[in-house]
Short mmCIF file of C-alpha atoms in Angstrom, two decimals:
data_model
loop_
_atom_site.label_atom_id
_atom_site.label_comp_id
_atom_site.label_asym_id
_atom_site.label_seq_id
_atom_site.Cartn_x
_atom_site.Cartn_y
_atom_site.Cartn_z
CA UNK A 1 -17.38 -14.96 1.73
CA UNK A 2 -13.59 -14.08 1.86
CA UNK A 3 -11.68 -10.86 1.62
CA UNK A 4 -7.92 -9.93 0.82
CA UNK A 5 -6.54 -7.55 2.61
CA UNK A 6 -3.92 -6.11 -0.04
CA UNK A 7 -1.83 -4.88 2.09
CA UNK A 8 -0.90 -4.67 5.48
CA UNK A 9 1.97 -5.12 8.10
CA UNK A 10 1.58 -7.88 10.72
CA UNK A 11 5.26 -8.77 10.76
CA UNK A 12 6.03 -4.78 11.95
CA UNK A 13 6.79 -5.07 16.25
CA UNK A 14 3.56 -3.65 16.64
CA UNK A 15 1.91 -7.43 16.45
CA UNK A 16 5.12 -8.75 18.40
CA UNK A 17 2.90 -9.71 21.48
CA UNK A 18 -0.25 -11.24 19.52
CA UNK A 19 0.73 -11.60 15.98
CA UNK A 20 -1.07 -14.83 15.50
CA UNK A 21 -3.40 -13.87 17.44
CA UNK A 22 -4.34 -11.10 15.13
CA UNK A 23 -3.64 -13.39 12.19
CA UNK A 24 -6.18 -16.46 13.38
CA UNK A 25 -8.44 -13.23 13.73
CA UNK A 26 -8.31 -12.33 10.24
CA UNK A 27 -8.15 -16.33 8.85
CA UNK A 28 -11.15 -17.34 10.84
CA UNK A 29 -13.35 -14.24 9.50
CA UNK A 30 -12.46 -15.46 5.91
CA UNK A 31 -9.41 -12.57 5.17
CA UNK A 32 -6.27 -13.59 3.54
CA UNK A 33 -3.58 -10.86 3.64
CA UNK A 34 -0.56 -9.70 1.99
CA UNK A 35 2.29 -8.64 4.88
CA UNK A 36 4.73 -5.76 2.99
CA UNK A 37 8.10 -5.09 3.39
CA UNK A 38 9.39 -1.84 3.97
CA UNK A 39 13.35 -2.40 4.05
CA UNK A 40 15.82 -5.27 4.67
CA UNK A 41 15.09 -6.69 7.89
CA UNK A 42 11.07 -6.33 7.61
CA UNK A 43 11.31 -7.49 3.85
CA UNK A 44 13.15 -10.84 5.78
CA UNK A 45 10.48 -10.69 8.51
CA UNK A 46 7.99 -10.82 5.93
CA UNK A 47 9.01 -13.72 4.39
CA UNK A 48 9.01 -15.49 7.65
CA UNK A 49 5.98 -14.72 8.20
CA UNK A 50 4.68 -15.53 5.60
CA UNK A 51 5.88 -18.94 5.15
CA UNK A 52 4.65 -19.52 8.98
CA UNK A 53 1.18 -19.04 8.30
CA UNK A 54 -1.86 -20.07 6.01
CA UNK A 55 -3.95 -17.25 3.85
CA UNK A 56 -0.55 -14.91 4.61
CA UNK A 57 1.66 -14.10 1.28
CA UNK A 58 4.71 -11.38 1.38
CA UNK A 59 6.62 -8.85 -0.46
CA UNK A 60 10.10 -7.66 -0.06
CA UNK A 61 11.34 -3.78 -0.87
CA UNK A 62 12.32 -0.41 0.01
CA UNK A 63 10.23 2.51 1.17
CA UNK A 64 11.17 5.66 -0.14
CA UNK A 65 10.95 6.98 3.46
CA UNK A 66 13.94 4.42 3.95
CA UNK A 67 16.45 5.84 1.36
CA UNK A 68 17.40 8.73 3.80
CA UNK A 69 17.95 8.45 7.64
CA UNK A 70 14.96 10.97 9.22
CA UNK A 71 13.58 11.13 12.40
CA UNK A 72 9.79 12.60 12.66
CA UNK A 73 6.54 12.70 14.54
CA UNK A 74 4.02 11.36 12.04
CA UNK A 75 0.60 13.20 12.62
CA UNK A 76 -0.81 11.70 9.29
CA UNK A 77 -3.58 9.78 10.83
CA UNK A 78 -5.09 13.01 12.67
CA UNK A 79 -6.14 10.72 15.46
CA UNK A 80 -3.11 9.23 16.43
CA UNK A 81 0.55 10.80 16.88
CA UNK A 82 3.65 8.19 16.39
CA UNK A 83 7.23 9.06 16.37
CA UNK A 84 9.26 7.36 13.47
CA UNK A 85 13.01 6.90 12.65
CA UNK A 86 13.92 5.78 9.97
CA UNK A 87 18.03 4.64 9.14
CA UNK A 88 19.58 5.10 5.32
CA UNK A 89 19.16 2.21 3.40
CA UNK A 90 21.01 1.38 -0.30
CA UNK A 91 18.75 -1.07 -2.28
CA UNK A 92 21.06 -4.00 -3.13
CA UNK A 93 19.10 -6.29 -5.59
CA UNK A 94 21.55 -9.26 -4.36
CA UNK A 95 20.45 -9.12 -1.30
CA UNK A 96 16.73 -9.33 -1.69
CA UNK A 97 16.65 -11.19 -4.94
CA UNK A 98 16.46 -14.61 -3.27
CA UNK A 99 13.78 -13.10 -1.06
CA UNK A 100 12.30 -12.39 -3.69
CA UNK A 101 12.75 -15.47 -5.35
CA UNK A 102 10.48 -17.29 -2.67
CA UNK A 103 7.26 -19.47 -3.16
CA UNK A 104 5.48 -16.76 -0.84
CA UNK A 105 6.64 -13.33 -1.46
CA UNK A 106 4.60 -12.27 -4.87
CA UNK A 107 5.94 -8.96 -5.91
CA UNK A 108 8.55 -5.94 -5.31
CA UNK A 109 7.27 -3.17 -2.49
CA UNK A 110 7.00 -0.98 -0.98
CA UNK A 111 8.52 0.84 -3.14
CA UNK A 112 7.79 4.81 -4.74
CA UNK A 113 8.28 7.92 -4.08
CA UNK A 114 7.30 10.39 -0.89
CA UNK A 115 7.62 14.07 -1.40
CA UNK A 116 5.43 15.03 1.53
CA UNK A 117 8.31 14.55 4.55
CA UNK A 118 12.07 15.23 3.49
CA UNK A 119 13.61 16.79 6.16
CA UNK A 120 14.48 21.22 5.90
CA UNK A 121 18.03 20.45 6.84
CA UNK A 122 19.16 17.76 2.92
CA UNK A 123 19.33 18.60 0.05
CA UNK A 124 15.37 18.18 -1.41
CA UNK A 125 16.61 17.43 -4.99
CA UNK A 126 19.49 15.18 -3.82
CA UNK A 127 16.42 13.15 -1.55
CA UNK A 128 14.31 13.05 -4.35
CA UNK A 129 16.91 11.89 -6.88
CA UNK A 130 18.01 8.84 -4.05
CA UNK A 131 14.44 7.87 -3.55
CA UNK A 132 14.09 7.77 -8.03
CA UNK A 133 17.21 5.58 -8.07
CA UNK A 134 16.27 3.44 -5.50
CA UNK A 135 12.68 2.84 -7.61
CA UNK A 136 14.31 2.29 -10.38
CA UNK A 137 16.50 -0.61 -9.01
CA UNK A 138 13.42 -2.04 -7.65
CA UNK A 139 11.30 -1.90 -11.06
CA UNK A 140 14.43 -3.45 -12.65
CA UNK A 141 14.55 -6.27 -10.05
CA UNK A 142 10.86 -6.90 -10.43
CA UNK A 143 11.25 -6.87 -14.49
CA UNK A 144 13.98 -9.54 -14.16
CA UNK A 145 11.82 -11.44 -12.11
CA UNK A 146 8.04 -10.81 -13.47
CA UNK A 147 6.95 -10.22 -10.50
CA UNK A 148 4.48 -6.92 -9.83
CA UNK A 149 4.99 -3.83 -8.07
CA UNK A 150 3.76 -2.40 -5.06
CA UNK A 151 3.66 1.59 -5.15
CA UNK A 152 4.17 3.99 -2.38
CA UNK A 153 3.58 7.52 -3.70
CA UNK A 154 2.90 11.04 -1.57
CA UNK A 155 2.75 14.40 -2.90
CA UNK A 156 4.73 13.07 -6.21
CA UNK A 157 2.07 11.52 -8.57
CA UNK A 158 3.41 12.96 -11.65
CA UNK A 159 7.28 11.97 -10.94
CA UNK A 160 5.95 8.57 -10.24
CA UNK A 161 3.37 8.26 -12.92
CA UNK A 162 6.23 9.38 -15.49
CA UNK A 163 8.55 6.77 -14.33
CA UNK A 164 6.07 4.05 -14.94
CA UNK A 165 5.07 4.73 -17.71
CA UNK A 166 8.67 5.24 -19.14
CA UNK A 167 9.29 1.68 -17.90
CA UNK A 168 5.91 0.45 -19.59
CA UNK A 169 6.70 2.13 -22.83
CA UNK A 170 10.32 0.15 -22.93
CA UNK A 171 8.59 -3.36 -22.64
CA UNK A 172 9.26 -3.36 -18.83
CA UNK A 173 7.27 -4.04 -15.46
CA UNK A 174 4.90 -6.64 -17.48
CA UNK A 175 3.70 -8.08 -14.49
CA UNK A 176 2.36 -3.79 -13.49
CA UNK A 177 1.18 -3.84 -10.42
CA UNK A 178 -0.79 -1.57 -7.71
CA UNK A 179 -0.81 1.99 -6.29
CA UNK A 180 -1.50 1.21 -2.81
CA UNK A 181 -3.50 3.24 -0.11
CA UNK A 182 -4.51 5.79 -2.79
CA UNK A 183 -5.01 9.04 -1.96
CA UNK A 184 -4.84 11.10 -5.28
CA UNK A 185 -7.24 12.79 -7.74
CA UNK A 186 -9.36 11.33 -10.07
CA UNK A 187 -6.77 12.36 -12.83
CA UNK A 188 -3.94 10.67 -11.32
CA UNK A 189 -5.84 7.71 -10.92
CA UNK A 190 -7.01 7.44 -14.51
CA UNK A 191 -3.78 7.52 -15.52
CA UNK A 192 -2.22 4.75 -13.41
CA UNK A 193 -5.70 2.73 -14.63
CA UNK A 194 -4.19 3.46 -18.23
CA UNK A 195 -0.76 2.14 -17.33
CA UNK A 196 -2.49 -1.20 -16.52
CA UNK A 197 -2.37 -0.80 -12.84
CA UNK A 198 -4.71 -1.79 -9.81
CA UNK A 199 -5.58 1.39 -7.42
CA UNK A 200 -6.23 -0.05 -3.49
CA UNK A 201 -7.56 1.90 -1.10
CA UNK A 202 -7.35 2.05 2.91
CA UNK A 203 -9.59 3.05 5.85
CA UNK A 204 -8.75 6.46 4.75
CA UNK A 205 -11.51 6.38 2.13
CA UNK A 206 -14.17 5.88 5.19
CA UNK A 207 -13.11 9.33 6.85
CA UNK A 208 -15.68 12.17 6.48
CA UNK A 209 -14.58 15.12 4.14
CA UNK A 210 -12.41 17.21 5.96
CA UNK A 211 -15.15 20.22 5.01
CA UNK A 212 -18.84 19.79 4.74
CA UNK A 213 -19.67 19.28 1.22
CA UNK A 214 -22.28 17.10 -0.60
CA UNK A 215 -22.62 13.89 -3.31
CA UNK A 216 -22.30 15.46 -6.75
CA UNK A 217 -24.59 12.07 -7.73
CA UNK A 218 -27.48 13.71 -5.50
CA UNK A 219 -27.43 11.90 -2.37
CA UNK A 220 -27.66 13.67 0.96
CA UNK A 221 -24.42 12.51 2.63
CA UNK A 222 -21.23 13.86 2.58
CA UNK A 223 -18.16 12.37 0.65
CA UNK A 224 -14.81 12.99 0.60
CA UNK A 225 -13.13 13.58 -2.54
CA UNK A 226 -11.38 10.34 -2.19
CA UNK A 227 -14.76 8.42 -2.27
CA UNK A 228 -15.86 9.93 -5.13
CA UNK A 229 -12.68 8.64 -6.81
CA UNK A 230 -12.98 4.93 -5.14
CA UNK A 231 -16.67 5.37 -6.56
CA UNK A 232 -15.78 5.16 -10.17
CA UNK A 233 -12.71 2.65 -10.13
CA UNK A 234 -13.39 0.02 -12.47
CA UNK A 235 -14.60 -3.46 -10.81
CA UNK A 236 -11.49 -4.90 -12.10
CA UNK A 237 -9.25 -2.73 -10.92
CA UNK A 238 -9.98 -1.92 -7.52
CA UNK A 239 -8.18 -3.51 -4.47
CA UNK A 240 -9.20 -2.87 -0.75
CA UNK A 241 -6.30 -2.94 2.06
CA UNK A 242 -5.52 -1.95 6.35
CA UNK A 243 -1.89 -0.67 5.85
CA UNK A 244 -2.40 -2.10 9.05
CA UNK A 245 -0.82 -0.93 12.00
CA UNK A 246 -1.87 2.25 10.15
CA UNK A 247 -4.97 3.93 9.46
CA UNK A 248 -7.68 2.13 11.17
CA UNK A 249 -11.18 2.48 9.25
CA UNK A 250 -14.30 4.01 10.47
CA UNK A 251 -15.54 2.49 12.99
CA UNK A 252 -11.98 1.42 14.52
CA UNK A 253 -10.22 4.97 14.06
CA UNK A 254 -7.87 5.81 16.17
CA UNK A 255 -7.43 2.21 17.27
CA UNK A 256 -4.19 -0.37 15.91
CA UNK A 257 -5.34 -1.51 13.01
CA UNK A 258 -5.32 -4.94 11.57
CA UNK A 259 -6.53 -7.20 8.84
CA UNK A 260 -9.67 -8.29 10.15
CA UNK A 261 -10.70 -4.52 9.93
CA UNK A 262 -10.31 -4.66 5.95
CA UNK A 263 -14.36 -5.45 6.23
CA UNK A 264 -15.17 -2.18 7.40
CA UNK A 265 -13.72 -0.71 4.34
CA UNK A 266 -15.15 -3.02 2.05
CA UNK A 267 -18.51 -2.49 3.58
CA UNK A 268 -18.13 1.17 3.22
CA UNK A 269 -17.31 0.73 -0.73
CA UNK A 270 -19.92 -1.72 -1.70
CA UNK A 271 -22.30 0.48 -0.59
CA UNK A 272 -20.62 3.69 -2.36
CA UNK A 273 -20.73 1.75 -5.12
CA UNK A 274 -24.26 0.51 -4.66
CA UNK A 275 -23.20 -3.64 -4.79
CA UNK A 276 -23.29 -6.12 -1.72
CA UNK A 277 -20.84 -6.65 0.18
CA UNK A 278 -20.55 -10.56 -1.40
CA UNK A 279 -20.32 -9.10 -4.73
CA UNK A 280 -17.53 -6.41 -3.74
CA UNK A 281 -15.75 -9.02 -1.75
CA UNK A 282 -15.66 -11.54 -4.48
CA UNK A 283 -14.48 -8.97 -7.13
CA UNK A 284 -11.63 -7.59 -5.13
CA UNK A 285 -11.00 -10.80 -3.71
CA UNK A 286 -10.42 -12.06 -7.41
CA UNK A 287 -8.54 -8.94 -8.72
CA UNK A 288 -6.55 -9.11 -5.72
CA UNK A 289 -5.06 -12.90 -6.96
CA UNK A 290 -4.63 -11.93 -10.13
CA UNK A 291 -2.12 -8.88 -9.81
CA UNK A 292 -0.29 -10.98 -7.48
CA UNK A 293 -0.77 -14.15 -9.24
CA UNK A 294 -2.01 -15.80 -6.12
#
């Protein structure tokens, strides 16, 4: 049995002391993974990465949290509390174009949009308009180069949605791509589904509802909204991920995450979807090459 963890981050400094460590982990339990870049130096880290080691693929790009300079303490993951900087960063498609360009790195992302932190003291409409232009260089470079798209989108599902499709509609982005570590309603997710993209989902789709609730299907546990949504993907279009250092599945909350951990979540679907965990691994496995064309 293998699994492909869709996305994750072992090239970030957080693996610096046992990153191949945490990699023979992951290849020796049967998981390939796909390490994402974020800006210009991890994009080139990547890469490295990448090329260094067996069942590893990358992808070079921008996070939208990278198009203006912030500094934060990220509480996201309830559990854990992080402090992040980030600098300003210009996408220049010269620069990662021959990244782009090698045998390993398999699409354009992180890229999107993130409503849910710009900081009180800019200008929110002159953030939001950087963090559109900078998509829209990306979704150009990844047109030119049929490669796929990997979407980072908080608090701005419409915006992004309307952008993609706008691009779809004029012939572009023909290699789509995914909406990773989804987090949205069932509405937003049928309509990236209708765009021709793959929806992936994180640990964050094993955490209990935030407020007791029950299984609309009849069953006596609990979901979260986002389960119900992960529930009803198509086979074909569902992809299963760490965003590791991030977001550490039940049972490893809390902890660093890495790629070896993707089984937790896969366990955790298969059985919200009522398949084994061979079957689920073999269909995300599959849909996971074929988006990526690995």
């Amino acid at each position: 049995m293998t699994l492909f963890d869709s996305h994750c981050h072992v090239h970030f400094r957080a693996y610096k002391e046992d990153r191949d460590a945490v990699i023979k982990r992951a290849t020796e339990e049967g998981v390939f993974m796909l390490t994402v870049g974020t800006q210009a130096d991890t994009s080139r880290e990547a890469v490295r990465v990448a090329n260094a080691h067996e069942g590893v693929w990358a992808t070079v790009g921008l996070h939208p949290n990278h198009t203006t300079a912030q500094e934060f303490v990220d509480e996201s993951e309830e559990d854990t509390i992080a402090k992040v900087k980030t600098r300003t960063e210009v996408f220049d498609a010269e620069m990662y174009r021959p990244l782009a360009q090698d045998p390993k790195c398999v699409a354009i992302g992180e890229c999107g949009l993130d409503f849910y932190r710009i900081p009180e003291h800019l200008d929110r409409t002159d953030v939001i308009r950087t963090q559109e232009e900078m998509l829209r260089r990306q979704f150009d470079l990844a047109t030119e180069l049929g490669k796929p798209v990997v979407i980072h989108c908080r608090d701005a599902h419409k915006e992004q949605a309307d952008i993609i499709e706008e691009y779809v509609k004029k012939g572009k982005l023909g290699a789509r791509g995914v909406i990773h570590c989804f987090t949205g309603t069932k509405e937003d997710a049928l309509r990236y589904l209708a765009l021709g993209f793959y929806i992936s989902f994180s640990g964050v789709v094993t955490f209990p509802p935030r407020k007791e609730g029950s299984d609309p299907s009849g069953g006596q546990t609990p979901l979260a909204p986002l389960a119900l949504v992960a529930r009803d993907i198509p086979e074909n279009r569902i992809l299963i991920e760490t965003d590791a250092p991030y977001l550490a599945p039940i049972p490893m909350r809390g902890k660093r995450n890495e790629p070896a951990y993707v089984r937790h979540t896969a366990e955790f679907l298969a059985k919200l979807r009522g398949v084994t965990l061979e079957e689920f691994a073999k269909v995300t496995t599959e849909n996971t090459r074929r988006v990526f064309g690995i």
